[in-house]
Short mmCIF file of C-alpha atoms and ligand atoms in Angstrom, two decimals:
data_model
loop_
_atom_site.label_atom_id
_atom_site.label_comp_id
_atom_site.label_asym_id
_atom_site.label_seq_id
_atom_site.Cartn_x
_atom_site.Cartn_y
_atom_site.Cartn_z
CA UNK I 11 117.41 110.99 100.49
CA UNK I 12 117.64 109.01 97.33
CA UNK I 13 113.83 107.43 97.26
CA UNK I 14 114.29 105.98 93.51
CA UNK I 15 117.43 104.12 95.48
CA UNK I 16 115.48 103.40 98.60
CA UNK I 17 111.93 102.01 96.87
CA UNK I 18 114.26 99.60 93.94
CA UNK I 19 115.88 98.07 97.27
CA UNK I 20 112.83 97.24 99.00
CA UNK I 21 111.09 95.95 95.88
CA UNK I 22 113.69 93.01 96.03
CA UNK I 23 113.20 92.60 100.05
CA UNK I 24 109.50 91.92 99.49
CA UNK I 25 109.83 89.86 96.58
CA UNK I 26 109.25 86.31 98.83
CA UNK I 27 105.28 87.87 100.22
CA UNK I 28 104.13 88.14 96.09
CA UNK I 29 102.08 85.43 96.89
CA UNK I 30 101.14 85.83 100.27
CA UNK I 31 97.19 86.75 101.21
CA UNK I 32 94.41 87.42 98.64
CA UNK I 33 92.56 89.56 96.88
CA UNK I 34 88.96 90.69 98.05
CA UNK I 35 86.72 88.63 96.23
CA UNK I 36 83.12 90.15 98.14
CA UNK I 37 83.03 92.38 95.42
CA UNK I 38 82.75 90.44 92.08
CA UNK I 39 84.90 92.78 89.96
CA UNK I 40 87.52 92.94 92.10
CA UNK I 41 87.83 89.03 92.26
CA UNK I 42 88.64 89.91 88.00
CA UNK I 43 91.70 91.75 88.57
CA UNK I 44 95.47 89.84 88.32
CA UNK I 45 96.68 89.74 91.95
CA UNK I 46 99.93 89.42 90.83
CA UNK I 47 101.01 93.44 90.79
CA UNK I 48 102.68 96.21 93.07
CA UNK I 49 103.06 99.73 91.95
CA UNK I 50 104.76 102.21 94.40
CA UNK I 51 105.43 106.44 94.03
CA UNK I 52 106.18 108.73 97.13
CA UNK I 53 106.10 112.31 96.14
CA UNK I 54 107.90 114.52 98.08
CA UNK I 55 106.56 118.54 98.82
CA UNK I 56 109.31 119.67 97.06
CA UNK I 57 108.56 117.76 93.66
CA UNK I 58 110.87 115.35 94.08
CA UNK I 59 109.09 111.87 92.43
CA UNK I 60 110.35 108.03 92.68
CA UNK I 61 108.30 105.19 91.43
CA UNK I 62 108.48 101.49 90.80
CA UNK I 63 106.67 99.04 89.00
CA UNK I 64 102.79 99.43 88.30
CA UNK I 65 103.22 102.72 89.73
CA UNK I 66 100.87 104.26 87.12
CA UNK I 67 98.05 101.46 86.67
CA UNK I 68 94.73 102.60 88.23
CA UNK I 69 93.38 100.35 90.70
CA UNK I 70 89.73 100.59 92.43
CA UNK I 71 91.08 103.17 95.64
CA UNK I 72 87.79 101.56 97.96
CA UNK I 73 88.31 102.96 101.34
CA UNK I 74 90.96 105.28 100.48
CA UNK I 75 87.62 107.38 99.08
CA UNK I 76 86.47 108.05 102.86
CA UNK I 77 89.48 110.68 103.22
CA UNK I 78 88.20 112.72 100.50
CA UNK I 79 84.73 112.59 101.91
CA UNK I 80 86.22 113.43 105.15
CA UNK I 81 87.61 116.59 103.93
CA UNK I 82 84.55 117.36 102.01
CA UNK I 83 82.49 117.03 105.27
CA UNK I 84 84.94 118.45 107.72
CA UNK I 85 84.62 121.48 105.11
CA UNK I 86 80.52 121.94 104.99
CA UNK I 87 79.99 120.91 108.47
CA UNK I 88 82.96 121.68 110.37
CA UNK I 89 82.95 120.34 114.01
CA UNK I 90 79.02 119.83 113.81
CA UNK I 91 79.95 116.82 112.05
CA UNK I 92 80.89 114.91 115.12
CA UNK I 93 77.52 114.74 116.10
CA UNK I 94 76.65 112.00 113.45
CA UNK I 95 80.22 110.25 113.62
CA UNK I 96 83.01 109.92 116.44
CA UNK I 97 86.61 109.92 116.00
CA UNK I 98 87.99 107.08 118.33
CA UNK I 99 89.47 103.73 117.19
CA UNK I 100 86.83 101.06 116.84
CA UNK I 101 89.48 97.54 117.18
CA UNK I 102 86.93 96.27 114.79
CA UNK I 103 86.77 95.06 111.14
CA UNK I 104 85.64 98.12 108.96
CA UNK I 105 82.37 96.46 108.05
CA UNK I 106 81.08 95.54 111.80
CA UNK I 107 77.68 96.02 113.23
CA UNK I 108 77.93 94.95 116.66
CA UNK I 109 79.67 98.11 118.13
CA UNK I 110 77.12 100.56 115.76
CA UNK I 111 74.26 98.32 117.43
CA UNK I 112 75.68 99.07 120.89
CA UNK I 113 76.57 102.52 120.14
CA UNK I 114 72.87 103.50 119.02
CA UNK I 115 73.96 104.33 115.60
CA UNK I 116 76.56 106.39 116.08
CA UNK I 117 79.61 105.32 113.78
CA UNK I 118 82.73 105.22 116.34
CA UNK I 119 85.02 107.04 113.01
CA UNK I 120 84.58 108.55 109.26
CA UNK I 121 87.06 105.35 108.04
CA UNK I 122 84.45 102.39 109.03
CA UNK I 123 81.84 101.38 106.42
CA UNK I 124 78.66 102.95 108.87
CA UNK I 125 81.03 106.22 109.48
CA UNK I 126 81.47 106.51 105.47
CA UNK I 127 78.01 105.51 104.72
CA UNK I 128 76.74 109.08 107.10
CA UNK I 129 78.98 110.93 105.33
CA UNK I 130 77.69 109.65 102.16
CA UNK I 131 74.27 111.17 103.49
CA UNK I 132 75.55 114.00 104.44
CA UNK I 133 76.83 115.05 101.29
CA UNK I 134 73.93 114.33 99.48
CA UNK I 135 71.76 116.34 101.86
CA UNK I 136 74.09 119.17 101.45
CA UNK I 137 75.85 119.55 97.74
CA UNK I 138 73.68 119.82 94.41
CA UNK I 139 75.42 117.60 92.65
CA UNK I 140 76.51 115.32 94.65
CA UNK I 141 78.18 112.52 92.23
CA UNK I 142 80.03 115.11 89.95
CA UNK I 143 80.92 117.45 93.07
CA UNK I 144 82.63 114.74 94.66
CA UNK I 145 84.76 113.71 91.54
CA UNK I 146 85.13 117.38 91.06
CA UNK I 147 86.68 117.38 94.56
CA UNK I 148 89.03 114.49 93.52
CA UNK I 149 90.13 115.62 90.35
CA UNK I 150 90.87 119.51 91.75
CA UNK I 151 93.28 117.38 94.65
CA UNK I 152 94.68 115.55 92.54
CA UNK I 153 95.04 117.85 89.38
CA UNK I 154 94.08 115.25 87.24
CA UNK I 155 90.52 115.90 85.30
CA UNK I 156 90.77 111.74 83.94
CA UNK I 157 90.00 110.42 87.28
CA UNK I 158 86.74 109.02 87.29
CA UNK I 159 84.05 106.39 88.70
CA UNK I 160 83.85 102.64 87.72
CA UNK I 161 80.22 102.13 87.57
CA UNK I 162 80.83 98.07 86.65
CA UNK I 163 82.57 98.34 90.01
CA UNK I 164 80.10 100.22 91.93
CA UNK I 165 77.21 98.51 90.52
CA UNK I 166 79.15 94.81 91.14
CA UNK I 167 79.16 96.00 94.80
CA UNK I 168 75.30 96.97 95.02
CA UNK I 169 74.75 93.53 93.74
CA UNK I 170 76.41 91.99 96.64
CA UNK I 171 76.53 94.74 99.39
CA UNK I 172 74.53 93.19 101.93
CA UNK I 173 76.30 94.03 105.04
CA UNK I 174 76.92 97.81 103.87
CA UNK I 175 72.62 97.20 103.24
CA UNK I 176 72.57 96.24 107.19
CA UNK I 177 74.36 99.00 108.10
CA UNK I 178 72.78 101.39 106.48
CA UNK I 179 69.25 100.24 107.64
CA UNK I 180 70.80 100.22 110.92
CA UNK I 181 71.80 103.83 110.90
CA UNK I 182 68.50 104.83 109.47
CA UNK I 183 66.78 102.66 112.40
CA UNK I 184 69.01 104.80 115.02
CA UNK I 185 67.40 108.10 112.90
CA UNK I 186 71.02 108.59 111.49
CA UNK I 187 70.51 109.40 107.63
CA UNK I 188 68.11 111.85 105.93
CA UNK I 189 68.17 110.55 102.57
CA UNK I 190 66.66 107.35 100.91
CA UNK I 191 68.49 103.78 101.98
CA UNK I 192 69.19 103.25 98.46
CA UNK I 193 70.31 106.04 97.45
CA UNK I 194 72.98 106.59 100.11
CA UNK I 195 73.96 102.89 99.44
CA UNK I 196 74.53 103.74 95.98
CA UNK I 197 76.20 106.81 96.11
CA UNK I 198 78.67 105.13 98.81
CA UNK I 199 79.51 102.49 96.54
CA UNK I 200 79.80 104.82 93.94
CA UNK I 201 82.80 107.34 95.76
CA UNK I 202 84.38 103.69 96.85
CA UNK I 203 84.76 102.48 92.98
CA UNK I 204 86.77 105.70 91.90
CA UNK I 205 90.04 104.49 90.17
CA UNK I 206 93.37 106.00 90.92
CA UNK I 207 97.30 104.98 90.65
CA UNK I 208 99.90 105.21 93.16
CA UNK I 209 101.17 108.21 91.38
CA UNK I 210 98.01 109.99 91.40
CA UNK I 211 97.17 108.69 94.67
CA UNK I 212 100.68 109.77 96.32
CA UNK I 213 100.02 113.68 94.31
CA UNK I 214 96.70 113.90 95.79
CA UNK I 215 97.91 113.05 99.27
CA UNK I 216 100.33 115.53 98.92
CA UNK I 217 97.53 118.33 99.91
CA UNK I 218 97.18 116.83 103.21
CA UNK I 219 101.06 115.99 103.67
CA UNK I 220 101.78 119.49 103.87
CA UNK I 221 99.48 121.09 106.24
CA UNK I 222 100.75 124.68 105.51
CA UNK I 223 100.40 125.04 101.87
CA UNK I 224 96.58 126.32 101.69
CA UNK I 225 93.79 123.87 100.78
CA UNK I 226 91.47 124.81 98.34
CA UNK I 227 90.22 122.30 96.12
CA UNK I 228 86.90 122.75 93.97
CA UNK I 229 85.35 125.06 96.92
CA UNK I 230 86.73 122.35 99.65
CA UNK I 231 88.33 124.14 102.11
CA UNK I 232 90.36 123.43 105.05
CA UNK I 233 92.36 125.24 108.01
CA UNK I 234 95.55 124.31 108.95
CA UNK I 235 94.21 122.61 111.93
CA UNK I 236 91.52 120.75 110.17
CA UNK I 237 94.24 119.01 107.79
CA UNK I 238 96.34 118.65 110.82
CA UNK I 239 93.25 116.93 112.58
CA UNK I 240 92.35 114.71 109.32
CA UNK I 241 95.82 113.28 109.51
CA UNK I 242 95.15 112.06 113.40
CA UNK I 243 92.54 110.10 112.37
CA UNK I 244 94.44 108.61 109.57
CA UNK I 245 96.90 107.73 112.36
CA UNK I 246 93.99 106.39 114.70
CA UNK I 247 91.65 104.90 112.82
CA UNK I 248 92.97 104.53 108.83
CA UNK I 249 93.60 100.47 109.29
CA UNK I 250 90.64 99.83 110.84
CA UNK I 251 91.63 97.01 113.57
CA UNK I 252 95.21 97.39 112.47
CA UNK I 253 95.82 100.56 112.89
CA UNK I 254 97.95 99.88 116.02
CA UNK I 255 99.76 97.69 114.02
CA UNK I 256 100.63 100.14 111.05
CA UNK I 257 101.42 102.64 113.55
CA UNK I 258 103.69 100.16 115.16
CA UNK I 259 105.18 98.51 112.01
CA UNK I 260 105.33 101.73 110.08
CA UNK I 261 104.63 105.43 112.18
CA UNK I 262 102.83 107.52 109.57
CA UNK I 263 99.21 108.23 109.17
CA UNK I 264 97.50 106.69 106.27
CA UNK I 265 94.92 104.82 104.63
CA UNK I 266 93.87 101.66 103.01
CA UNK I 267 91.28 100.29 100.72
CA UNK I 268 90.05 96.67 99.98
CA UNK I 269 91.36 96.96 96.47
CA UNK I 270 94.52 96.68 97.44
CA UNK I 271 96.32 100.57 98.29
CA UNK I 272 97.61 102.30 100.76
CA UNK I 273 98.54 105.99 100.99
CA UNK I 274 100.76 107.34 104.21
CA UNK I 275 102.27 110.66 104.61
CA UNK I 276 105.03 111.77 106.58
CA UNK I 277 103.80 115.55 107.22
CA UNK I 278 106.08 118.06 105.46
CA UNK I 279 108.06 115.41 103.93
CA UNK I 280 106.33 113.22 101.39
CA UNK I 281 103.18 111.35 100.29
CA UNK I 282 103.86 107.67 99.10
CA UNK I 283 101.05 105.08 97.81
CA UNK I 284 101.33 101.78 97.42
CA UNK I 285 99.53 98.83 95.63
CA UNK I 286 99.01 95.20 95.72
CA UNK I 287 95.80 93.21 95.57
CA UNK I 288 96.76 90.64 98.09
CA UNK I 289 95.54 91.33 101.36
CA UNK I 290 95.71 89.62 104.57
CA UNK I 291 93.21 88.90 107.30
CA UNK I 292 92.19 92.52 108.05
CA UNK I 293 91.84 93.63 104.52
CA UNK I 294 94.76 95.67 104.19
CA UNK I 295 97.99 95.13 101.21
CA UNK I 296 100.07 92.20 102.24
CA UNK I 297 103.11 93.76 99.87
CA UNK I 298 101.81 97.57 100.99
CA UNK I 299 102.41 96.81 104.65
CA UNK I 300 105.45 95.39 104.53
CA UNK I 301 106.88 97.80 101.80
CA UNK I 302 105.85 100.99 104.15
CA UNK I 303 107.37 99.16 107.35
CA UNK I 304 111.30 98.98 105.40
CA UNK I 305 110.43 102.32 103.83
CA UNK I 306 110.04 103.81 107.47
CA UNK I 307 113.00 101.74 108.65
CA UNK I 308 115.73 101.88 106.14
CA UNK I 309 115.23 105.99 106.08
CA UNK I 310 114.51 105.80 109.50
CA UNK I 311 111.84 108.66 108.90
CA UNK I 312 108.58 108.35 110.85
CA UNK I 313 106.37 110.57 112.83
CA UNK I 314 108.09 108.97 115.98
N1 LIG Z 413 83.54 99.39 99.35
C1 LIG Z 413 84.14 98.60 100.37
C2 LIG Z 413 83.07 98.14 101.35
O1 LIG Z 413 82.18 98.89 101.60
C3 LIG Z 413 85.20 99.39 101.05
C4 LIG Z 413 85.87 98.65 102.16
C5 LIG Z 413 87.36 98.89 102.26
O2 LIG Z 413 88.02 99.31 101.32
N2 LIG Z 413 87.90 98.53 103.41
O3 LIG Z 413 83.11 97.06 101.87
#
């Protein structure tokens, strides 16, 4: 398959949505980046590379963060984890209350805001360093030791986070995080303002594209199955309350963040990231979504 060939041709098809949706603006810093931009790099397991555009400009990754702290707490904790956070779809935005109310505090998935946030305390309960062992973890995926934290980013979301603030009290309320309020708050907004490209995004990715190539990352590891698992709830519950949508429009499991990426793999094959600051309604890429759909349709590759 000739990606470089494939990803050129779709840049022109979704050339008319530039200007469709908008960029997250609930987190002041992000409001200061130029909306106008799409970067794209898929990666396949064999080291084949195609990119396009701002393929190599680091963006803030946001939610994209809560797969790495997935596999750093499916790693310590193992299936005990699933006490403090479920694995269904929620239907809901990422940053809702009302189910988390209903449910007594337990998140319904690691991908929503509450289900990131007990992660958060997990891993500071459980690591000694938490901040640097977490971008340890990052870098080692990626193989890139210049990936690091924007703390203008982080602290610009502190400033304003007051429904990630609800949550967290909420959780605490329902007796579901050990540490401090604050300091789970921070260190959540802190994983959420790491900066990555598509490229490094798309070689990180590749770790969990390819199930059977052994993961060990900075002490992180994972089984087989584990990976295998981590990429069904990608599939469920990476889009938040578009995730039948994505698996509908597009039929790989992957993530998004509120800055404007997406990363999708199709298992054994390839990683590819995208990013454009525009979103739409649900928070996720207007460009991203709609590049991923006519990637998945013009190579008619998809997990279905
Ligand atoms: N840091 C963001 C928040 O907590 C992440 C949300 C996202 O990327 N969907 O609201």
């Amino acid at each position: 398959m000739d990606y470089q060939q494939v990803i050129e041709n779709i840049y022109q098809e979704i050339l008319p949505y530039a200007k469709e949706g908008k960029q997250a603006t609930y987190i002041p810093e992000l409001a200061k980046v130029n909306p106008d931009q799409f970067g794209m790099c898929i990666n396949t397991i064999y080291g084949e590379s195609a990119s396009i555009e701002s393929a190599d400009t680091r963006f803030s990754i946001q939610s994209i963060s809560k797969v790495f702290s997935l596999a750093m707490c499916l790693s310590i904790k193992g299936d005990e984890l699933w006490k403090r956070v479920g694995k269904e779809p929620s239907g809901t935005k990422f940053n809702s209350l009302v189910q988390l109310e209903l449910e007594q505090g337990i998140p319904r998935n690691p991908f929503l805001n509450s289900g990131a946030i007990v992660m958060a305390d997990i891993l500071l309960s459980t690591l000694a360093n938490p901040e640097e062992d977490f971008l340890n973890f990052v870098r080692a995926v990626s193989g890139n030791n210049t990936i690091d934290y924007n703390r203008e980013v982080a602290a610009s979301e502190r400033e304003n986070g007051y429904l990630n603030a609800a949550i967290v009290n909420l959780l605490k309320y329902n007796k579901n995080i050990d540490n401090e309020i604050e300091r789970v708050l921070q260190f959540y907004f802190l994983m959420c303002s790491v900066e990555m490209s598509c490229r490094e995004l798309s070689l990180a990715f590749l770790a969990f594209a390819n199930h059977r190539r052994k993961f060990d990352y900075a002490g992180i590891t994972l089984t087989a199955s584990q990976v295998k698992r981590m990429n069904a709830i990608m599939q469920t519950c990476g889009f938040y309350d578009e995730a039948g949508e994505f698996a509908y429009l597009v039929g790989l499991p992957g993530k998004s963040g509120v800055g404007g990426g997406i990363v999708a793999i199709y298992p054994l094959q390839y990683s590819v990231a995208v990013w454009s600051p525009r979103l739409n309604a649900k928070g996720n890429s207007v460009m991203g979504l709609k590049a991923l759909e006519l990637l998945t349709s013009e190579t008619k590759e998809s997990i279905f």
